Every structure is written in C-alpha cells, then in structure tokens.
mmCIF file of C-alpha atoms in Angstrom:
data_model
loop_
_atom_site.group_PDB
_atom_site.id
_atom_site.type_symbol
_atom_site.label_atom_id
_atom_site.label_comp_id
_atom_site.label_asym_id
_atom_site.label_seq_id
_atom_site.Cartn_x
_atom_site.Cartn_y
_atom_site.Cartn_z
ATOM 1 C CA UNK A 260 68.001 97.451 176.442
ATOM 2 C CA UNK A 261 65.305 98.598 178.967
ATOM 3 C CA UNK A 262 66.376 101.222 181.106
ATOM 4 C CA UNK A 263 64.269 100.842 183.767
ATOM 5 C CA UNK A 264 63.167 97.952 186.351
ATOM 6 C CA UNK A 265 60.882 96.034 184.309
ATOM 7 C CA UNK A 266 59.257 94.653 187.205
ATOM 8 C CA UNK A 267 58.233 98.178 188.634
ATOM 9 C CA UNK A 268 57.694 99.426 184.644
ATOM 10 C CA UNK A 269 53.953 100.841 184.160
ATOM 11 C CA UNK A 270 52.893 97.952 182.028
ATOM 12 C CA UNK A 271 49.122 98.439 179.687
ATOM 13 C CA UNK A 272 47.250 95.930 180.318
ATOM 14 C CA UNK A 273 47.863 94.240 176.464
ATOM 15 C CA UNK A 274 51.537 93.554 177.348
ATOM 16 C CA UNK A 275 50.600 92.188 181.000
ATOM 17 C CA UNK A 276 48.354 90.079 178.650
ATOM 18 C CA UNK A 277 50.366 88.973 176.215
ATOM 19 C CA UNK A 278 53.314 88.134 179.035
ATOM 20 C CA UNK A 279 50.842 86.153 180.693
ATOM 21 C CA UNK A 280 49.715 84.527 177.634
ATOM 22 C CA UNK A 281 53.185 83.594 176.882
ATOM 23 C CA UNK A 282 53.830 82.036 179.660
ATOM 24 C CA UNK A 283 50.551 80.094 179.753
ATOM 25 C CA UNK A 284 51.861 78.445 176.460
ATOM 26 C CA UNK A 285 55.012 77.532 177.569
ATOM 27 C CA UNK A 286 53.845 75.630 180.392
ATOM 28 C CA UNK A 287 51.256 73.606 178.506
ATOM 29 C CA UNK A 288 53.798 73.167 175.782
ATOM 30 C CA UNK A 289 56.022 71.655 179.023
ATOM 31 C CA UNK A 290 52.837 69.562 180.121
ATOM 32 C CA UNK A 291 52.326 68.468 175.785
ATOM 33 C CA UNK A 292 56.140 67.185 176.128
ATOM 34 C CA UNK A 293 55.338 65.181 179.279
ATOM 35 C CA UNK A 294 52.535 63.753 177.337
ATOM 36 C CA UNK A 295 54.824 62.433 174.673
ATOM 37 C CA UNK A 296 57.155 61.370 177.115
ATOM 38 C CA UNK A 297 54.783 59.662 178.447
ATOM 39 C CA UNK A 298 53.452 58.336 175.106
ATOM 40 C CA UNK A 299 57.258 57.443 173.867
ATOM 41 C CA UNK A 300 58.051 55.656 177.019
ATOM 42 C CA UNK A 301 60.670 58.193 177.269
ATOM 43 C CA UNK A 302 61.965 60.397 180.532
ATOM 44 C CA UNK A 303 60.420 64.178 179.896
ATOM 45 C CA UNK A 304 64.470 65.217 179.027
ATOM 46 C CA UNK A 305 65.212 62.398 176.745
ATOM 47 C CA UNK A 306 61.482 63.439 175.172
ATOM 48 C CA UNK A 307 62.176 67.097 174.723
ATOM 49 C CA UNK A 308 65.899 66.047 172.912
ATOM 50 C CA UNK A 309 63.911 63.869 170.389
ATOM 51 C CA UNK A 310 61.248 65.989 169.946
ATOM 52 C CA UNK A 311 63.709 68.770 168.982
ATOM 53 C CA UNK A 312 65.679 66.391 166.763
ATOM 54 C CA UNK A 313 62.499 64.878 165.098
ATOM 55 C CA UNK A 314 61.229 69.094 164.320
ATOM 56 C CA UNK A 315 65.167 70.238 163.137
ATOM 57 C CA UNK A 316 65.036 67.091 160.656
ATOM 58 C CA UNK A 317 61.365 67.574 159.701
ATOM 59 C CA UNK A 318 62.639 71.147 158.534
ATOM 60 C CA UNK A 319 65.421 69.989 157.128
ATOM 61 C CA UNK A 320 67.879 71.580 159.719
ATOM 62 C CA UNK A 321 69.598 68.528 161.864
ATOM 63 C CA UNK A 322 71.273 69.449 164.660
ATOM 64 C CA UNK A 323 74.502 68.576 166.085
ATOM 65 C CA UNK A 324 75.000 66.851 169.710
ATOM 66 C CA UNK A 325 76.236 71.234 170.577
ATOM 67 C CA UNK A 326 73.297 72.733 169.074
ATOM 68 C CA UNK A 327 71.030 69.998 170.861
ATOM 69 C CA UNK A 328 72.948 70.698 174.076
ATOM 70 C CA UNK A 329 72.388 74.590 173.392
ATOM 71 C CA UNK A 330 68.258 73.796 173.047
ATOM 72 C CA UNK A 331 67.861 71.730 175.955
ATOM 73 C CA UNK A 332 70.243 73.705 178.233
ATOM 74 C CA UNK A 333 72.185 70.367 178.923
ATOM 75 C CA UNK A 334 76.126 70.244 179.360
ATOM 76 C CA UNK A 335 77.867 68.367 176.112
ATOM 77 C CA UNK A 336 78.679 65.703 178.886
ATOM 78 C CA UNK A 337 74.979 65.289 179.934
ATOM 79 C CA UNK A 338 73.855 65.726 176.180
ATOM 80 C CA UNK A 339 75.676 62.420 175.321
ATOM 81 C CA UNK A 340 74.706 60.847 177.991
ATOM 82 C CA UNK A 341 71.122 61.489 176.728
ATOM 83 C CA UNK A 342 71.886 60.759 173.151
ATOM 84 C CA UNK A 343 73.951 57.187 173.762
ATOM 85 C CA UNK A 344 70.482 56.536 176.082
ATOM 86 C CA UNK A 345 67.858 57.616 172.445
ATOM 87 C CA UNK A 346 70.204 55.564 170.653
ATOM 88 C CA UNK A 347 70.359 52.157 172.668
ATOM 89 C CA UNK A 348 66.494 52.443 172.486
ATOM 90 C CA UNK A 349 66.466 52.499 168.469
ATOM 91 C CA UNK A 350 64.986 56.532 168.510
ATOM 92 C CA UNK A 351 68.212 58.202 166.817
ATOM 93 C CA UNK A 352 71.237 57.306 164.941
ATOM 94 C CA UNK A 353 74.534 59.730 164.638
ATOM 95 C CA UNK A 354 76.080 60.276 160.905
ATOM 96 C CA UNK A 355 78.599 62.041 159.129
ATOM 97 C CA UNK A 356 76.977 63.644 156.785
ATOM 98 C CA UNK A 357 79.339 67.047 156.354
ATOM 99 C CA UNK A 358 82.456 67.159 154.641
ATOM 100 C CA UNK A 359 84.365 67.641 158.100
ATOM 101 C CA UNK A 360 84.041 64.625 158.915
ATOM 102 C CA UNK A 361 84.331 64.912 162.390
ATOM 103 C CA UNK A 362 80.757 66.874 162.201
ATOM 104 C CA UNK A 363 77.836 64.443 163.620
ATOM 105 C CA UNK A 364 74.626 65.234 162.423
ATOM 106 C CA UNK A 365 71.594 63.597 164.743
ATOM 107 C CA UNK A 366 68.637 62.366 163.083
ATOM 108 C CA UNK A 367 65.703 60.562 164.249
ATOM 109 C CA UNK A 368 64.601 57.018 163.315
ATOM 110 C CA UNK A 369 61.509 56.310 161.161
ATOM 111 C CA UNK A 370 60.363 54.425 163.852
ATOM 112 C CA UNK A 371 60.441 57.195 165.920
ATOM 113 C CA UNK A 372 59.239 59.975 163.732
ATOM 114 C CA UNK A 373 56.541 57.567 163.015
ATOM 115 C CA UNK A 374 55.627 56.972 166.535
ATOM 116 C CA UNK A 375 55.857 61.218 167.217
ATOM 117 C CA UNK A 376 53.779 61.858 164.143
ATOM 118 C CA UNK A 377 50.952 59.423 165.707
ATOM 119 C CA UNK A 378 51.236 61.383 168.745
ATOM 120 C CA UNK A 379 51.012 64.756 167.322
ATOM 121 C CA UNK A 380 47.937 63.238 165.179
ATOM 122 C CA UNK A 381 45.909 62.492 168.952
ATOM 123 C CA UNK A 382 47.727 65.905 170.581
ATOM 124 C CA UNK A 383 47.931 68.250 168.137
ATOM 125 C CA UNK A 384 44.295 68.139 166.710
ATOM 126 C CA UNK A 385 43.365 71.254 168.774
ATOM 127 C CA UNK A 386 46.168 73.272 167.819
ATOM 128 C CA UNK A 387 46.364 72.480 163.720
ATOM 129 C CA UNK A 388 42.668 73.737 164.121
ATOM 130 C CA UNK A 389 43.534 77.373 165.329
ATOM 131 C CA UNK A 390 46.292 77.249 162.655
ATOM 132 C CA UNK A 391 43.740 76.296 160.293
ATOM 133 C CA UNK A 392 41.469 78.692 161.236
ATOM 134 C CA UNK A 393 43.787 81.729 161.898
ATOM 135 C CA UNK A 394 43.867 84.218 159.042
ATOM 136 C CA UNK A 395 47.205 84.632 157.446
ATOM 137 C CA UNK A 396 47.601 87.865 157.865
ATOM 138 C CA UNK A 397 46.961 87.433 161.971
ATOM 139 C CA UNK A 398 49.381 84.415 161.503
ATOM 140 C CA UNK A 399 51.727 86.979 159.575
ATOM 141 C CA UNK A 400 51.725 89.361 162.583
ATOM 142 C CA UNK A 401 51.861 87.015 165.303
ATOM 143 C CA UNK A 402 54.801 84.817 163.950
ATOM 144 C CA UNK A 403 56.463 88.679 163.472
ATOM 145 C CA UNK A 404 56.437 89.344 167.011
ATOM 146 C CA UNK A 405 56.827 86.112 168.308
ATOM 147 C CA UNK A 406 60.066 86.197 165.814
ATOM 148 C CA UNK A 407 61.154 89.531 167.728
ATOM 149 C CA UNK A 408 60.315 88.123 171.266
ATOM 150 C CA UNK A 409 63.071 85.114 170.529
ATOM 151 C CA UNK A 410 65.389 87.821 169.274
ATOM 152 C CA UNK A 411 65.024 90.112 172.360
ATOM 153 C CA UNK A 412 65.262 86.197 174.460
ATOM 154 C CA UNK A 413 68.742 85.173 172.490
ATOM 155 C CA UNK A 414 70.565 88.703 172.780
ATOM 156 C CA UNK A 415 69.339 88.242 176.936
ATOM 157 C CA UNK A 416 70.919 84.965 176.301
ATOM 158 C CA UNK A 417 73.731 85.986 174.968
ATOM 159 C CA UNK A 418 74.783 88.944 177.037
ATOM 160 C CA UNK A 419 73.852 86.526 180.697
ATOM 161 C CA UNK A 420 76.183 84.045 179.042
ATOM 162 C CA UNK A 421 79.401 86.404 178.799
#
C-alpha cells in the first residue's frame, strides 16, 4: 500500500496520463451502456446487469444473482428486483444448473444476446478496429497492467469493505 497521500504524490506525467486515460474510458464505456440501454429499451441499471450477464455467459462464466449484485454494486434485495424486472421482459431466465441445487445460475435469452450482438455490431465497430489493429505484443502489455490495475482496485475493495 502507498505510503504517502496520493493526491499530493509527485506524479510523471505518463501516470497522470494513463489515470486520465482511464478514466476517460470508463466514462464513455458508461455513455456505450446508456446507448444500449437505450437501444434495448432497457433503464441504464437493468442494461448494465444484462450486459454483464450476456459477457459472463459469452465466456462461459454465468453468474449468480450475488456475483451480479457484487458487479453492479446493487444490494441482493435491489438485484432481484432488477432480475424479476429482465425476466418479465423475456431478456433472462434463472436455472439450476449446479449440483447444489439451490445455486441459480443467470443466463441471457437468445433473443437478447441476439439483440446485444446487433448492437455491439453498430457500437463496437470502432473499438474491434483498434483491437484489430493493435499488435499483440502491445495488447500483451496493456491487458498485463490493466490485469494489475483491477488487482490493486479489488484488494482497495476488499480492505474499504471490512
């Protein structure tokens, strides 16, 4: 952990530029997710559960109603709220699919990962380009630090959650 005040900390100009750059992506990231909930018909909350559910199936991770609650920074109480509201409209459905029966597992419908795959097709042209065009081995390093960034984020998390 930093020992001093990291908003007095001499900072070089690369990590006031990669802070800033970080942030700049997060907010358009925000203003992408009010585009789909826009485009889904959805409130921007509802949007940003389904888009995380649609992404943890896609990599064949589903999440549970906690984990979801965890991501979106929603109590269990307002997370199934949300989730009874995705599933009246036909985007979701709950299963069992553990042994432990009492283990939900959320997945989106094909309707719905249909209808978020035609939206990343119009939204995400710009950004599958600088994938496309980024050399692995600058993809390599960047996913490496971004990877330590959510580290250093989680164990702030973590200890502000004790």
């Amino acid at each position: 952990m930093m020992e001093s005040d990291p908003l007095t900390a001499d900072w070089t100009p690369e990590q006031i530029a990669v802070m800033h750059r970080l942030r700049d992506w997060v907010i358009d990231f925000g203003e992408l997710n009010q585009h789909l909930a826009t485009w889904m018909r959805l409130p921007g909350a509802d949007a940003n559960a389904l888009g995380q559910i649609i992404w943890a199936a896609e990599t064949n991770a589903p999440l549970s109603p906690a984990q979801l609650s965890r991501q979106i920074g929603m109590t269990t109480g307002a997370t199934t709220i949300l989730l009874n509201r995705l599933e009246a409209a036909g985007h979701i459905h709950r299963t069992r699919e553990s042994t432990d029966r009492r283990r939900v597992t959320l997945r989106p419908t094909p309707d719905a990962r249909d209808r978020a795959r035609r939206f990343l097709g119009l939204a995400g042209a710009e950004i599958a380009n600088v994938l496309h065009t980024t050399p692995p081995a600058e993809l390599r390093t960047v996913a490496t630090f971004l990877a330590r960034m959510s580290a250093a984020a989680d164990e702030a998390n973590q200890r502000l959650g004790r």
